[in-house]
PDB file of C-alpha atoms in Angstrom:
ATOM      1  CA  MET R  13     -50.618 -42.911  28.830  1.00 92.00           C
ATOM      2  CA  LYS R  14     -48.588 -45.985  27.957  1.00 96.00           C
ATOM      3  CA  LYS R  15     -44.851 -45.548  27.363  1.00 97.00           C
ATOM      4  CA  LYS R  16     -42.656 -46.920  24.633  1.00 98.00           C
ATOM      5  CA  ALA R  17     -39.783 -48.882  26.116  1.00 98.00           C
ATOM      6  CA  ILE R  18     -36.681 -50.848  25.344  1.00 98.00           C
ATOM      7  CA  LEU R  19     -36.144 -53.913  27.504  1.00 98.00           C
ATOM      8  CA  LEU R  20     -32.512 -54.955  27.458  1.00 98.00           C
ATOM      9  CA  ASP R  21     -30.681 -58.114  28.270  1.00 98.00           C
ATOM     10  CA  ARG R  22     -27.620 -57.216  30.323  1.00 98.00           C
ATOM     11  CA  ASP R  23     -24.691 -59.609  29.787  1.00 98.00           C
ATOM     12  CA  GLY R  24     -23.495 -59.593  26.191  1.00 98.00           C
ATOM     13  CA  THR R  25     -25.844 -56.744  25.270  1.00 98.00           C
ATOM     14  CA  ILE R  26     -25.027 -53.846  27.630  1.00 98.00           C
ATOM     15  CA  ASN R  27     -21.757 -55.201  28.987  1.00 98.00           C
ATOM     16  CA  VAL R  28     -19.058 -57.443  27.590  1.00 98.00           C
ATOM     17  CA  GLU R  29     -20.005 -61.092  28.196  1.00 97.00           C
ATOM     18  CA  LYS R  30     -18.014 -62.560  31.071  1.00 96.00           C
ATOM     19  CA  ASP R  31     -19.313 -65.799  32.531  1.00 93.00           C
ATOM     20  CA  TYR R  32     -21.220 -65.125  35.748  1.00 96.00           C
ATOM     21  CA  LEU R  33     -20.213 -61.474  35.943  1.00 97.00           C
ATOM     22  CA  HIS R  34     -20.767 -60.152  39.464  1.00 96.00           C
ATOM     23  CA  LYS R  35     -17.718 -58.072  40.394  1.00 96.00           C
ATOM     24  CA  ILE R  36     -17.622 -54.351  39.660  1.00 97.00           C
ATOM     25  CA  GLU R  37     -13.945 -54.559  38.718  1.00 97.00           C
ATOM     26  CA  ASP R  38     -14.813 -57.056  35.939  1.00 97.00           C
ATOM     27  CA  PHE R  39     -17.568 -54.884  34.440  1.00 98.00           C
ATOM     28  CA  GLU R  40     -16.988 -53.391  30.988  1.00 98.00           C
ATOM     29  CA  PHE R  41     -19.543 -51.715  28.698  1.00 98.00           C
ATOM     30  CA  GLU R  42     -19.881 -53.079  25.170  1.00 98.00           C
ATOM     31  CA  LYS R  43     -18.475 -50.625  22.617  1.00 97.00           C
ATOM     32  CA  ASN R  44     -20.702 -47.535  22.088  1.00 98.00           C
ATOM     33  CA  VAL R  45     -23.408 -48.822  24.458  1.00 98.00           C
ATOM     34  CA  VAL R  46     -23.571 -45.571  26.407  1.00 98.00           C
ATOM     35  CA  ASP R  47     -24.117 -43.662  23.155  1.00 98.00           C
ATOM     36  CA  ALA R  48     -26.811 -46.146  22.122  1.00 98.00           C
ATOM     37  CA  LEU R  49     -28.640 -45.757  25.440  1.00 98.00           C
ATOM     38  CA  LYS R  50     -28.371 -41.957  25.145  1.00 98.00           C
ATOM     39  CA  ILE R  51     -30.030 -42.165  21.725  1.00 98.00           C
ATOM     40  CA  PHE R  52     -32.840 -44.368  23.059  1.00 98.00           C
ATOM     41  CA  SER R  53     -33.410 -41.939  25.942  1.00 97.00           C
ATOM     42  CA  SER R  54     -33.406 -38.922  23.612  1.00 97.00           C
ATOM     43  CA  LEU R  55     -36.097 -40.664  21.532  1.00 98.00           C
ATOM     44  CA  GLY R  56     -38.292 -40.998  24.630  1.00 98.00           C
ATOM     45  CA  TYR R  57     -37.846 -44.703  25.349  1.00 98.00           C
ATOM     46  CA  THR R  58     -38.080 -45.948  28.922  1.00 98.00           C
ATOM     47  CA  LEU R  59     -35.171 -48.328  29.581  1.00 98.00           C
ATOM     48  CA  ALA R  60     -35.271 -51.464  31.736  1.00 98.00           C
ATOM     49  CA  VAL R  61     -33.025 -54.490  32.082  1.00 98.00           C
ATOM     50  CA  VAL R  62     -34.340 -58.078  32.131  1.00 98.00           C
ATOM     51  CA  THR R  63     -31.589 -60.565  32.906  1.00 98.00           C
ATOM     52  CA  ASN R  64     -31.300 -64.250  33.772  1.00 98.00           C
ATOM     53  CA  GLN R  65     -28.783 -64.598  36.607  1.00 98.00           C
ATOM     54  CA  SER R  66     -28.360 -68.321  37.192  1.00 97.00           C
ATOM     55  CA  GLY R  67     -25.034 -67.602  38.912  1.00 98.00           C
ATOM     56  CA  ILE R  68     -27.145 -66.790  41.977  1.00 98.00           C
ATOM     57  CA  ALA R  69     -28.967 -70.138  41.702  1.00 98.00           C
ATOM     58  CA  ARG R  70     -25.647 -71.954  41.357  1.00 97.00           C
ATOM     59  CA  GLY R  71     -24.188 -70.260  44.453  1.00 97.00           C
ATOM     60  CA  PHE R  72     -21.485 -68.331  42.544  1.00 97.00           C
ATOM     61  CA  TYR R  73     -22.650 -64.978  43.944  1.00 98.00           C
ATOM     62  CA  THR R  74     -25.538 -63.507  45.943  1.00 98.00           C
ATOM     63  CA  GLU R  75     -28.515 -61.339  45.099  1.00 98.00           C
ATOM     64  CA  ASP R  76     -26.764 -58.545  47.047  1.00 98.00           C
ATOM     65  CA  ASP R  77     -23.712 -58.898  44.757  1.00 98.00           C
ATOM     66  CA  LEU R  78     -25.992 -58.557  41.722  1.00 98.00           C
ATOM     67  CA  ILE R  79     -27.841 -55.538  43.139  1.00 98.00           C
ATOM     68  CA  LYS R  80     -24.532 -53.792  43.899  1.00 98.00           C
ATOM     69  CA  LEU R  81     -23.340 -54.359  40.323  1.00 98.00           C
ATOM     70  CA  ASN R  82     -26.653 -53.188  38.822  1.00 98.00           C
ATOM     71  CA  ASN R  83     -26.541 -50.039  40.975  1.00 98.00           C
ATOM     72  CA  TYR R  84     -22.969 -49.425  39.837  1.00 98.00           C
ATOM     73  CA  ILE R  85     -24.036 -49.768  36.178  1.00 98.00           C
ATOM     74  CA  ASN R  86     -26.881 -47.305  36.657  1.00 98.00           C
ATOM     75  CA  ASP R  87     -24.642 -44.865  38.548  1.00 98.00           C
ATOM     76  CA  ARG R  88     -22.162 -44.953  35.662  1.00 98.00           C
ATOM     77  CA  LEU R  89     -24.973 -44.411  33.137  1.00 98.00           C
ATOM     78  CA  ASN R  90     -26.440 -41.554  35.199  1.00 98.00           C
ATOM     79  CA  GLU R  91     -23.126 -39.717  34.700  1.00 97.00           C
ATOM     80  CA  TYR R  92     -24.015 -39.637  30.987  1.00 96.00           C
ATOM     81  CA  GLY R  93     -27.636 -38.634  31.514  1.00 96.00           C
ATOM     82  CA  VAL R  94     -28.987 -42.151  31.012  1.00 98.00           C
ATOM     83  CA  ASN R  95     -31.198 -43.979  33.493  1.00 98.00           C
ATOM     84  CA  ILE R  96     -32.260 -47.609  33.629  1.00 98.00           C
ATOM     85  CA  GLU R  97     -35.733 -47.330  35.128  1.00 98.00           C
ATOM     86  CA  LYS R  98     -35.568 -50.763  36.744  1.00 98.00           C
ATOM     87  CA  PHE R  99     -33.441 -53.925  36.735  1.00 98.00           C
ATOM     88  CA  TYR R 100     -35.419 -57.177  36.698  1.00 98.00           C
ATOM     89  CA  TYR R 101     -33.564 -60.416  37.269  1.00 98.00           C
ATOM     90  CA  CYS R 102     -34.248 -64.126  37.548  1.00 98.00           C
ATOM     91  CA  PRO R 103     -32.082 -65.812  40.213  1.00 98.00           C
ATOM     92  CA  HIS R 104     -33.433 -69.316  39.473  1.00 98.00           C
ATOM     93  CA  HIS R 105     -32.335 -72.367  37.547  1.00 97.00           C
ATOM     94  CA  PRO R 106     -34.560 -75.462  37.240  1.00 97.00           C
ATOM     95  CA  GLU R 107     -31.716 -78.025  37.178  1.00 97.00           C
ATOM     96  CA  LYS R 108     -28.544 -76.381  38.450  1.00 96.00           C
ATOM     97  CA  GLY R 109     -30.040 -74.268  41.203  1.00 96.00           C
ATOM     98  CA  ILE R 110     -29.301 -74.803  44.885  1.00 96.00           C
ATOM     99  CA  GLY R 111     -31.895 -74.656  47.644  1.00 96.00           C
ATOM    100  CA  LYS R 112     -34.686 -72.120  47.177  1.00 97.00           C
ATOM    101  CA  TYR R 113     -33.275 -71.158  43.754  1.00 98.00           C
ATOM    102  CA  LYS R 114     -33.806 -74.609  42.207  1.00 98.00           C
ATOM    103  CA  VAL R 115     -37.277 -73.999  40.833  1.00 96.00           C
ATOM    104  CA  GLU R 116     -39.120 -74.015  37.552  1.00 96.00           C
ATOM    105  CA  CYS R 117     -40.133 -70.348  37.606  1.00 97.00           C
ATOM    106  CA  GLN R 118     -42.057 -68.042  35.299  1.00 97.00           C
ATOM    107  CA  CYS R 119     -39.363 -65.347  35.257  1.00 98.00           C
ATOM    108  CA  ARG R 120     -36.470 -67.160  33.557  1.00 98.00           C
ATOM    109  CA  LYS R 121     -36.302 -66.147  29.899  1.00 98.00           C
ATOM    110  CA  PRO R 122     -37.656 -67.311  27.465  1.00 98.00           C
ATOM    111  CA  LYS R 123     -40.626 -67.253  29.847  1.00 98.00           C
ATOM    112  CA  THR R 124     -42.108 -63.807  30.247  1.00 98.00           C
ATOM    113  CA  GLY R 125     -42.357 -63.183  33.992  1.00 98.00           C
ATOM    114  CA  MET R 126     -39.750 -60.390  34.088  1.00 98.00           C
ATOM    115  CA  LEU R 127     -41.046 -58.806  30.884  1.00 98.00           C
ATOM    116  CA  ASP R 128     -44.655 -59.001  32.074  1.00 98.00           C
ATOM    117  CA  ALA R 129     -43.644 -57.326  35.352  1.00 98.00           C
ATOM    118  CA  ALA R 130     -41.830 -54.550  33.463  1.00 98.00           C
ATOM    119  CA  ILE R 131     -44.790 -54.039  31.121  1.00 98.00           C
ATOM    120  CA  LYS R 132     -47.139 -53.698  34.109  1.00 98.00           C
ATOM    121  CA  ASP R 133     -44.839 -51.714  36.443  1.00 98.00           C
ATOM    122  CA  LEU R 134     -43.665 -49.236  33.824  1.00 98.00           C
ATOM    123  CA  ASN R 135     -46.960 -48.983  31.897  1.00 98.00           C
ATOM    124  CA  ILE R 136     -45.337 -50.102  28.639  1.00 98.00           C
ATOM    125  CA  ASP R 137     -46.959 -49.834  25.217  1.00 98.00           C
ATOM    126  CA  VAL R 138     -46.105 -53.330  23.956  1.00 98.00           C
ATOM    127  CA  GLU R 139     -46.774 -52.570  20.284  1.00 97.00           C
ATOM    128  CA  ASN R 140     -44.183 -49.771  20.225  1.00 98.00           C
ATOM    129  CA  SER R 141     -41.540 -51.405  22.394  1.00 98.00           C
ATOM    130  CA  TYR R 142     -38.561 -53.706  21.955  1.00 98.00           C
ATOM    131  CA  MET R 143     -36.718 -56.557  23.642  1.00 98.00           C
ATOM    132  CA  ILE R 144     -33.029 -56.559  22.721  1.00 98.00           C
ATOM    133  CA  GLY R 145     -30.604 -59.346  23.498  1.00 98.00           C
ATOM    134  CA  ASP R 146     -27.942 -61.750  22.296  1.00 98.00           C
ATOM    135  CA  THR R 147     -29.556 -65.169  22.926  1.00 98.00           C
ATOM    136  CA  LEU R 148     -32.565 -67.178  21.775  1.00 98.00           C
ATOM    137  CA  ALA R 149     -33.970 -66.869  25.302  1.00 98.00           C
ATOM    138  CA  ASP R 150     -33.990 -63.066  24.886  1.00 98.00           C
ATOM    139  CA  ILE R 151     -35.533 -63.191  21.415  1.00 98.00           C
ATOM    140  CA  ASP R 152     -38.191 -65.733  22.369  1.00 98.00           C
ATOM    141  CA  ALA R 153     -39.071 -63.906  25.607  1.00 98.00           C
ATOM    142  CA  GLY R 154     -39.646 -60.736  23.587  1.00 98.00           C
ATOM    143  CA  PHE R 155     -41.863 -62.530  21.089  1.00 97.00           C
ATOM    144  CA  ASN R 156     -43.720 -64.349  23.872  1.00 97.00           C
ATOM    145  CA  ALA R 157     -44.466 -61.018  25.605  1.00 98.00           C
ATOM    146  CA  GLY R 158     -45.686 -59.378  22.388  1.00 98.00           C
ATOM    147  CA  LEU R 159     -42.666 -57.092  21.916  1.00 98.00           C
ATOM    148  CA  THR R 160     -40.533 -56.648  18.809  1.00 98.00           C
ATOM    149  CA  SER R 161     -37.370 -58.686  19.370  1.00 98.00           C
ATOM    150  CA  ILE R 162     -33.966 -57.482  18.199  1.00 98.00           C
ATOM    151  CA  LEU R 163     -30.848 -59.675  18.101  1.00 98.00           C
ATOM    152  CA  VAL R 164     -27.452 -58.068  18.569  1.00 98.00           C
ATOM    153  CA  LYS R 165     -24.293 -59.874  17.438  1.00 98.00           C
ATOM    154  CA  THR R 166     -22.370 -58.953  20.593  1.00 98.00           C
ATOM    155  CA  GLY R 167     -22.011 -61.466  23.441  1.00 98.00           C
ATOM    156  CA  HIS R 168     -23.489 -64.779  22.279  1.00 98.00           C
ATOM    157  CA  GLY R 169     -25.149 -63.148  19.263  1.00 98.00           C
ATOM    158  CA  MET R 170     -22.992 -64.777  16.603  1.00 97.00           C
ATOM    159  CA  GLU R 171     -23.703 -68.256  18.021  1.00 97.00           C
ATOM    160  CA  THR R 172     -27.401 -67.383  18.250  1.00 98.00           C
ATOM    161  CA  LEU R 173     -27.538 -66.504  14.537  1.00 96.00           C
ATOM    162  CA  GLU R 174     -27.022 -70.182  13.737  1.00 94.00           C
ATOM    163  CA  LYS R 175     -29.952 -71.203  15.963  1.00 96.00           C
ATOM    164  CA  LEU R 176     -32.571 -68.679  14.794  1.00 96.00           C
ATOM    165  CA  GLY R 177     -34.429 -71.070  12.509  1.00 93.00           C
ATOM    166  CA  ASP R 178     -37.436 -69.351  10.951  1.00 93.00           C
ATOM    167  CA  ARG R 179     -37.794 -66.643  13.615  1.00 94.00           C
ATOM    168  CA  LYS R 180     -38.464 -63.253  12.040  1.00 92.00           C
ATOM    169  CA  VAL R 181     -36.063 -61.009  13.919  1.00 97.00           C
ATOM    170  CA  GLU R 182     -34.075 -57.922  13.007  1.00 97.00           C
ATOM    171  CA  ILE R 183     -30.334 -58.423  13.484  1.00 98.00           C
ATOM    172  CA  TYR R 184     -27.775 -55.708  14.243  1.00 98.00           C
ATOM    173  CA  ASN R 185     -24.040 -55.781  14.855  1.00 98.00           C
ATOM    174  CA  SER R 186     -24.506 -53.932  18.154  1.00 98.00           C
ATOM    175  CA  LEU R 187     -26.910 -51.986  20.319  1.00 98.00           C
ATOM    176  CA  TYR R 188     -25.422 -48.826  18.827  1.00 98.00           C
ATOM    177  CA  ASP R 189     -26.222 -49.928  15.267  1.00 98.00           C
ATOM    178  CA  PHE R 190     -29.869 -50.490  16.262  1.00 98.00           C
ATOM    179  CA  ALA R 191     -29.971 -47.086  17.984  1.00 98.00           C
ATOM    180  CA  LEU R 192     -28.743 -45.432  14.777  1.00 98.00           C
ATOM    181  CA  LYS R 193     -31.543 -47.154  12.853  1.00 97.00           C
ATOM    182  CA  LEU R 194     -34.161 -45.775  15.263  1.00 96.00           C
ATOM    183  CA  LYS R 195     -32.703 -42.270  15.258  1.00 91.00           C
TER     184      LYS R 195
END
């Protein structure tokens, strides 16, 4: 049976936006995010992260650095009874990448490679699932993959509001505010 899921952007949605975050000591949850994720879990949603990480492509940090931080995030969430099923990430950038990371890939949002992989791997029911993020890339990736896109005003969300154009998207102050709506 297919599962309902919430695919989440990471930076600016789950954690406070800090350019090219890769150090555990710089990590900080957005306000009430743990409570929001607890609500989603209690409602039976499978949780996964889909995140562009061009800092890898630019040589600012390594894939190992990213994996360590993602594991740390999940370990912290596990303490509250929340589990991110899987972290998907795009380490590429078509212009600013270095070496093997300078490619035009299918995984970098707004393309749907990461979302498609999550949908397949986790057996996601697209019609009853969401993509939540703070940028147009997040919103468009969700739409492009057939999910319902939600914009949060945390991170780059306020700037994104001005760029939405005619996109039909629900907008919430935070992940927690959306969780309360679903509850």
